[in-house]
Coordinates of C-alpha atoms in Angstrom, one line a residue:
M1 CA -83.1 53.4 -61.3
K2 CA -80.4 50.9 -62.4
L3 CA -77.9 51.4 -65.2
V4 CA -76.8 48.5 -67.4
R5 CA -73.5 49.0 -69.2
D6 CA -74.0 47.6 -72.6
P7 CA -71.2 47.0 -75.1
V8 CA -73.4 48.1 -78.0
H9 CA -75.5 51.0 -76.8
G10 CA -73.6 52.3 -73.8
Y11 CA -75.7 52.8 -70.6
I12 CA -79.3 51.4 -70.7
E13 CA -81.5 52.8 -67.9
L14 CA -83.9 50.5 -66.1
D15 CA -86.5 52.2 -63.9
E16 CA -88.2 50.4 -61.0
R17 CA -91.1 49.3 -63.1
V18 CA -88.9 47.7 -65.8
L19 CA -86.8 46.1 -63.1
K20 CA -89.8 44.2 -61.8
L21 CA -90.0 42.5 -65.3
V22 CA -86.3 42.1 -65.7
S23 CA -86.0 40.5 -62.3
D24 CA -88.8 37.9 -63.0
P25 CA -87.5 34.3 -63.4
F26 CA -89.1 34.1 -66.9
F27 CA -86.9 37.1 -68.1
Q28 CA -83.8 36.0 -66.1
R29 CA -83.9 32.7 -67.9
L30 CA -82.9 34.6 -71.1
R31 CA -79.4 34.9 -69.5
H32 CA -79.0 31.2 -70.4
V33 CA -80.5 31.2 -73.9
T34 CA -77.8 31.6 -76.6
Q35 CA -78.7 34.4 -79.1
T36 CA -77.3 32.7 -82.2
G37 CA -77.6 29.0 -81.5
L38 CA -74.3 27.2 -82.2
A39 CA -72.6 30.0 -84.1
Y40 CA -70.0 30.2 -81.3
M41 CA -68.5 26.9 -82.6
V42 CA -67.2 29.0 -85.5
Y43 CA -67.2 32.5 -84.1
P44 CA -66.0 31.9 -80.5
G45 CA -67.2 35.4 -79.3
M46 CA -70.8 34.7 -80.1
T47 CA -71.8 33.4 -76.7
H48 CA -74.0 36.3 -76.0
K49 CA -77.6 35.7 -74.9
R50 CA -81.2 36.7 -75.5
F51 CA -81.1 38.7 -72.2
E52 CA -78.9 41.5 -73.5
H53 CA -80.5 41.5 -76.9
S54 CA -83.9 42.0 -75.3
L55 CA -82.5 45.0 -73.3
G56 CA -81.1 46.4 -76.5
T57 CA -84.3 46.0 -78.3
M58 CA -86.2 47.8 -75.5
Y59 CA -83.6 50.6 -75.6
L60 CA -83.9 51.1 -79.4
A61 CA -87.7 50.8 -79.4
K62 CA -87.8 53.7 -76.9
E63 CA -85.2 55.7 -78.9
F64 CA -87.0 55.2 -82.2
S65 CA -90.4 56.1 -80.7
S66 CA -88.9 59.3 -79.1
F67 CA -87.5 60.5 -82.4
I68 CA -90.6 59.6 -84.3
K69 CA -92.6 61.8 -81.9
R70 CA -90.1 64.6 -82.5
N71 CA -90.3 64.2 -86.3
S72 CA -94.0 63.4 -86.8
E73 CA -97.5 64.7 -85.9
V74 CA -98.4 61.6 -83.8
D75 CA -100.6 62.6 -80.8
F76 CA -100.8 59.2 -79.3
L77 CA -97.1 58.9 -78.7
T78 CA -97.3 60.0 -75.1
T79 CA -94.7 59.3 -72.5
E80 CA -96.8 56.3 -71.3
M81 CA -97.2 54.9 -74.8
I82 CA -93.5 55.2 -75.6
S83 CA -92.8 53.3 -72.3
L84 CA -95.3 50.6 -73.2
I85 CA -93.8 50.2 -76.7
S86 CA -90.3 49.8 -75.2
I87 CA -91.7 47.0 -72.9
A88 CA -93.1 45.2 -75.9
G89 CA -89.5 45.4 -77.2
L90 CA -88.2 44.0 -73.9
L91 CA -90.5 41.0 -74.0
H92 CA -90.5 40.3 -77.7
D93 CA -88.2 37.2 -77.3
I94 CA -89.3 36.0 -73.9
G95 CA -90.7 32.8 -75.3
H96 CA -87.4 31.5 -76.9
M97 CA -86.4 28.0 -76.1
P98 CA -82.8 26.8 -75.3
F99 CA -80.5 27.5 -78.2
S100 CA -83.1 29.9 -79.7
H101 CA -84.1 29.1 -83.3
T102 CA -82.1 25.8 -83.2
F103 CA -84.8 24.4 -80.8
E104 CA -87.4 25.4 -83.4
N105 CA -85.4 23.3 -85.9
V106 CA -85.6 20.4 -83.5
L107 CA -89.4 20.5 -83.6
A108 CA -89.4 20.6 -87.4
T109 CA -86.9 17.8 -87.6
L110 CA -89.0 15.6 -85.2
R111 CA -92.0 16.0 -87.4
Q112 CA -90.4 16.0 -90.9
V113 CA -87.6 13.4 -90.4
Y114 CA -88.7 11.2 -87.6
G115 CA -92.5 11.4 -88.1
E116 CA -93.1 12.4 -84.5
E117 CA -96.4 14.1 -83.6
V118 CA -95.2 17.4 -82.1
I119 CA -96.7 20.8 -82.0
E120 CA -94.5 22.8 -84.4
Q121 CA -95.1 26.4 -85.6
G122 CA -91.8 27.1 -87.2
K123 CA -90.3 30.5 -86.3
K124 CA -93.6 31.4 -84.6
T125 CA -93.0 28.8 -81.8
H126 CA -91.2 31.3 -79.5
V127 CA -93.9 34.0 -80.2
I128 CA -96.7 31.6 -79.2
M129 CA -94.8 30.6 -76.0
G130 CA -94.1 34.3 -75.3
E131 CA -97.8 35.1 -75.5
K132 CA -98.4 32.4 -72.9
I133 CA -95.7 33.8 -70.6
I134 CA -97.0 37.3 -70.9
S135 CA -100.7 36.4 -70.3
E136 CA -100.1 33.7 -67.6
E137 CA -97.0 34.8 -65.7
L138 CA -96.4 38.5 -66.2
S139 CA -99.9 39.9 -66.5
S140 CA -100.1 41.0 -62.8
V141 CA -96.9 43.1 -63.1
L142 CA -97.9 44.6 -66.4
E143 CA -101.4 45.5 -65.3
K144 CA -100.1 47.1 -62.1
E145 CA -97.2 49.0 -63.5
F146 CA -98.1 49.8 -67.1
S147 CA -101.8 50.4 -67.3
F148 CA -103.1 53.8 -68.3
V149 CA -106.4 55.1 -69.6
G150 CA -107.8 53.1 -72.5
V151 CA -105.0 50.6 -72.8
D152 CA -104.7 47.0 -71.6
P153 CA -100.9 46.4 -71.5
V154 CA -101.2 42.6 -71.7
K155 CA -103.4 42.7 -74.8
F156 CA -101.3 45.5 -76.3
I157 CA -98.0 43.7 -76.0
I158 CA -99.4 40.3 -77.2
N159 CA -101.0 42.0 -80.3
V160 CA -97.7 43.8 -81.0
I161 CA -95.4 40.8 -80.8
S162 CA -97.8 38.6 -82.7
G163 CA -98.3 41.2 -85.5
K164 CA -102.1 41.1 -85.0
Y165 CA -102.5 44.8 -84.3
N166 CA -106.0 46.4 -84.1
T167 CA -105.2 50.0 -83.3
E168 CA -102.9 52.7 -84.7
E169 CA -100.8 52.5 -81.6
E170 CA -100.4 48.8 -81.8
K171 CA -99.5 49.1 -85.5
L172 CA -96.7 51.6 -85.0
A173 CA -95.4 49.5 -82.1
S174 CA -95.5 46.3 -84.2
L175 CA -93.6 48.1 -87.0
L176 CA -91.0 49.3 -84.6
I177 CA -90.4 45.8 -83.3
S178 CA -90.9 43.6 -86.3
S179 CA -90.5 45.1 -89.8
F180 CA -87.8 45.5 -92.4
I181 CA -86.1 48.2 -90.3
D182 CA -86.9 47.8 -86.6
S183 CA -85.4 47.8 -83.1
D184 CA -85.1 44.0 -83.1
R185 CA -83.0 43.8 -86.3
S186 CA -81.1 46.9 -85.5
D187 CA -79.9 45.5 -82.2
Y188 CA -79.1 42.0 -83.4
L189 CA -77.1 43.2 -86.4
L190 CA -75.0 45.5 -84.3
R191 CA -74.7 43.0 -81.4
D192 CA -74.0 39.9 -83.4
S193 CA -71.5 41.7 -85.5
Y194 CA -69.7 43.0 -82.3
F195 CA -69.5 39.5 -80.7
A196 CA -68.6 37.7 -84.0
G197 CA -65.7 40.2 -84.4
V198 CA -66.8 41.2 -87.9
D199 CA -67.8 44.5 -89.4
Y200 CA -70.5 43.1 -91.8
G201 CA -73.5 44.1 -89.5
R202 CA -72.4 47.7 -88.7
F203 CA -74.4 50.7 -89.8
D204 CA -75.1 54.3 -88.7
I205 CA -77.6 53.7 -86.0
E206 CA -77.5 57.2 -84.6
R207 CA -78.3 58.6 -88.1
L208 CA -81.1 56.0 -88.6
K209 CA -82.8 57.0 -85.3
R210 CA -83.0 60.6 -86.3
V211 CA -84.6 60.1 -89.8
M212 CA -87.5 58.0 -88.8
L213 CA -91.1 59.2 -88.8
Y214 CA -94.7 58.0 -89.0
V215 CA -96.7 59.2 -92.0
D216 CA -100.1 58.1 -93.3
G217 CA -100.1 55.1 -91.1
N218 CA -96.6 53.9 -92.3
L219 CA -93.2 53.9 -90.7
A220 CA -91.0 56.0 -93.1
I221 CA -87.5 57.3 -93.6
L222 CA -86.6 60.8 -94.8
K223 CA -85.6 60.6 -98.5
K224 CA -82.3 62.3 -97.8
A225 CA -81.4 59.3 -95.7
T226 CA -81.8 56.7 -98.5
P227 CA -78.1 55.7 -98.2
I228 CA -78.7 54.7 -94.5
V229 CA -81.5 52.3 -95.5
E230 CA -79.3 50.8 -98.2
E231 CA -76.5 50.5 -95.6
F232 CA -78.8 48.7 -93.2
L233 CA -80.2 46.2 -95.8
L234 CA -76.7 45.4 -97.0
A235 CA -75.4 45.0 -93.4
R236 CA -78.2 42.4 -92.8
M237 CA -77.5 40.6 -96.1
Y238 CA -73.8 40.4 -95.4
M239 CA -74.4 39.0 -91.9
Y240 CA -76.7 36.3 -93.3
E241 CA -74.3 35.4 -96.0
N242 CA -71.1 35.4 -93.9
V243 CA -72.2 34.6 -90.3
Y244 CA -75.7 33.1 -89.9
F245 CA -75.5 31.1 -93.1
H246 CA -71.9 30.0 -92.7
S247 CA -71.9 26.3 -93.7
V248 CA -70.0 25.1 -90.6
V249 CA -72.4 27.0 -88.4
G250 CA -75.2 25.1 -90.1
M251 CA -73.4 21.8 -89.5
Y252 CA -73.1 22.4 -85.8
N253 CA -76.7 23.6 -85.5
A254 CA -77.7 20.4 -87.3
I255 CA -75.6 18.3 -84.8
A256 CA -77.4 20.0 -81.9
T257 CA -80.8 19.6 -83.6
H258 CA -80.5 15.9 -84.0
G259 CA -78.9 15.4 -80.6
I260 CA -81.8 17.2 -78.9
A261 CA -84.3 15.3 -81.1
K262 CA -82.7 12.1 -79.8
L263 CA -83.3 13.1 -76.2
I264 CA -86.9 14.0 -76.9
R265 CA -87.5 10.8 -78.9
E266 CA -86.1 8.7 -76.1
S267 CA -88.3 10.6 -73.5
I268 CA -85.2 11.9 -71.7
I269 CA -86.4 15.5 -72.0
E270 CA -89.8 16.8 -73.0
V271 CA -90.9 19.6 -75.3
P272 CA -92.2 22.4 -73.0
L273 CA -95.8 23.3 -73.7
R274 CA -96.5 25.6 -70.7
P275 CA -94.4 28.4 -69.3
K276 CA -93.5 26.7 -66.1
E277 CA -92.2 23.7 -68.0
L278 CA -90.0 26.0 -69.9
L279 CA -88.3 27.2 -66.7
K280 CA -87.2 23.7 -66.1
L281 CA -85.4 23.3 -69.4
N282 CA -82.2 25.1 -70.2
E283 CA -79.0 24.7 -72.2
F284 CA -77.1 23.4 -69.2
N285 CA -79.3 20.4 -68.5
I286 CA -79.7 19.6 -72.2
M287 CA -75.9 19.4 -72.6
S288 CA -75.8 17.3 -69.4
E289 CA -78.3 14.8 -70.8
L290 CA -76.4 14.8 -74.1
Q291 CA -73.2 13.9 -72.2
K292 CA -75.0 10.9 -70.7
H293 CA -77.1 9.8 -73.7
G294 CA -76.0 11.8 -76.8
D295 CA -72.9 9.8 -77.7
E296 CA -71.7 11.1 -81.1
F297 CA -73.7 14.3 -80.8
Y298 CA -72.1 15.3 -77.5
I299 CA -68.6 14.5 -78.7
G300 CA -69.3 16.4 -81.9
L301 CA -70.3 19.5 -80.0
M302 CA -67.8 19.4 -77.1
E303 CA -64.7 18.0 -78.9
R304 CA -65.5 18.9 -82.5
K305 CA -64.8 15.3 -83.4
G306 CA -66.6 12.8 -85.7
F307 CA -68.7 14.9 -88.0
R308 CA -67.8 16.0 -91.5
R309 CA -69.5 18.1 -94.1
I310 CA -69.8 17.4 -97.8
K311 CA -67.8 20.3 -99.0
Q312 CA -70.0 21.4 -101.9
D313 CA -73.0 23.3 -100.8
I314 CA -76.4 22.8 -102.4
T315 CA -77.2 26.2 -103.9
K316 CA -80.4 27.7 -105.2
E317 CA -79.3 27.0 -108.8
C318 CA -79.3 23.2 -108.1
I319 CA -82.1 21.8 -110.2
N320 CA -82.4 18.5 -108.2
A321 CA -82.2 20.1 -104.7
D322 CA -85.6 18.5 -103.7
E323 CA -84.3 15.1 -104.6
I324 CA -81.1 15.6 -102.5
R325 CA -83.2 16.9 -99.6
D326 CA -85.5 13.8 -99.7
E327 CA -82.6 11.4 -100.0
A328 CA -80.7 13.1 -97.1
M329 CA -83.8 13.1 -94.9
K330 CA -84.3 9.4 -95.6
E331 CA -80.7 8.7 -94.7
S332 CA -81.1 10.8 -91.6
F333 CA -84.0 8.7 -90.4
E334 CA -82.2 5.4 -91.1
T335 CA -79.0 6.5 -89.3
N336 CA -80.8 8.2 -86.4
G337 CA -79.4 11.6 -87.3
L338 CA -75.8 10.6 -88.2
I339 CA -76.5 11.9 -91.7
M340 CA -78.1 15.3 -91.6
Y341 CA -79.5 18.0 -93.9
H342 CA -79.6 21.6 -93.0
D343 CA -81.0 24.4 -95.2
F344 CA -80.8 28.2 -95.1
F345 CA -83.3 30.6 -96.5
D346 CA -83.8 34.4 -96.2
V347 CA -85.2 37.2 -98.4
P348 CA -83.2 40.4 -97.7
Y349 CA -86.0 42.6 -98.9
M350 CA -89.3 42.0 -100.7
E351 CA -92.2 44.4 -101.0
D352 CA -95.5 42.8 -100.6
L353 CA -99.0 44.4 -100.1
G354 CA -98.6 46.7 -97.1
E355 CA -95.1 45.5 -96.2
A356 CA -92.4 47.8 -97.5
I357 CA -89.9 50.4 -96.4
Y358 CA -91.3 53.8 -97.2
I359 CA -89.4 57.0 -98.1
Y360 CA -90.8 60.5 -97.3
D361 CA -89.8 63.5 -99.4
G362 CA -91.7 66.1 -97.3
K363 CA -94.9 65.8 -99.4
E364 CA -95.7 62.1 -99.9
I365 CA -94.4 58.6 -99.3
E366 CA -93.2 56.1 -101.8
R367 CA -91.9 52.6 -101.7
F368 CA -88.2 52.1 -101.3
S369 CA -87.8 50.1 -104.5
S370 CA -88.9 53.2 -106.5
V371 CA -85.9 55.2 -105.3
S372 CA -83.2 52.6 -104.8
T373 CA -81.6 50.7 -107.7
M374 CA -79.5 48.8 -105.2
V375 CA -82.5 47.2 -103.4
R376 CA -84.0 46.0 -106.7
S377 CA -80.9 43.8 -107.3
M378 CA -81.1 42.0 -103.9
K379 CA -82.0 38.3 -104.3
E380 CA -83.1 35.6 -101.9
L381 CA -80.4 33.8 -100.0
K382 CA -80.9 30.0 -100.3
K383 CA -78.6 27.1 -99.8
A384 CA -78.3 23.8 -98.0
I385 CA -75.6 21.5 -96.6
V386 CA -75.3 17.8 -95.9
A387 CA -73.2 16.6 -93.0
Y388 CA -72.4 13.1 -91.7
H389 CA -70.6 11.2 -88.9
V390 CA -67.5 9.2 -90.0
K391 CA -69.2 6.0 -88.7
V392 CA -71.6 6.2 -91.6
K393 CA -69.3 7.5 -94.3
D394 CA -69.9 4.4 -96.4
R395 CA -73.6 5.6 -96.8
I396 CA -73.0 9.0 -98.3
D397 CA -71.6 8.0 -101.7
K398 CA -75.0 8.6 -103.4
L399 CA -75.5 11.9 -101.8
E400 CA -72.0 13.1 -102.7
R401 CA -72.6 12.1 -106.3
M402 CA -76.0 13.8 -106.4
I403 CA -74.5 17.0 -105.0
K404 CA -71.5 16.9 -107.3
E405 CA -73.8 16.5 -110.3
C406 CA -76.0 19.3 -109.1
K407 CA -75.7 22.3 -111.5

């Protein structure tokens, strides 16, 4: 048994079986994958990594499962199943590329701006790579250490992290790791808030743990704890508005995006398609190659020099936002990324078909929107920014005018 001292959750226990996964090179590489991309350029404390977030998600998945077992009549939540659910939490981000979601932006930019033929699956890119790592590289450890009667641990974890569940056990595990209120979001809100030095993402996690249950095939919260759910959703919305969607954070993510795209277009680095290729690519060698070949992008990231942002953001009220995006992308292509467009989009909460937060009053469950007036007022978060290098300032007059006229 090992104890990890975590600044968010206190001590996290790792037994010998978990240590075999944590010690694997594919998990250890997460020590060098920045959790929030280039957010540290604005919030200097946000240099934390996917490694500790994955440990925190594992811890909360186990905590949530244990309290659900206590609060609900769920026969399948055995000790072995709770352990396996926690391992799904541990491995949910194992496929992330360097700089996390920023690398996924690189792939989208290569295709949309530069017309490159790349395999790009948006935010599912890391999930698909994670499935490959789990099935090709970690299967022997999982099958040896986490198999029990009737359950294939490799298939279980892949189904859970992909959201393609087939059994009641897989459904609950998937909800605990990826839903409106889950162990992933709970950890990253608390962790990112802590390292950013802000209070926006804080909520009462100890209370939340104790009011979760599983009813009629749905993850639910006791009705008396409705304020906790509102607190959680507001915490997430405030983190997106003030930290993740900070305009200058967006600019630096865009600089990194176009810098890495340049390295790929010039065949200096390659997009990893197989797990072993991913082991060879990390943030250190990307920055090293940018130093040699990245010119303005490297100086922009390392010295904060050269790049500027058109001060007015493009908001969701802008009626010609599509025209601005198309013009910015054309300029981006023609200037090899020295003019760049970066957009932000998130929906704080939206009920759709089976996806909802459910509230349980002791007799029946109901959707959260039926009991909370606050959540009905939450709107999508949407904006975009345009940034440029001072070398091409003479080319942004049209974009500046379009944005200024945007109402």
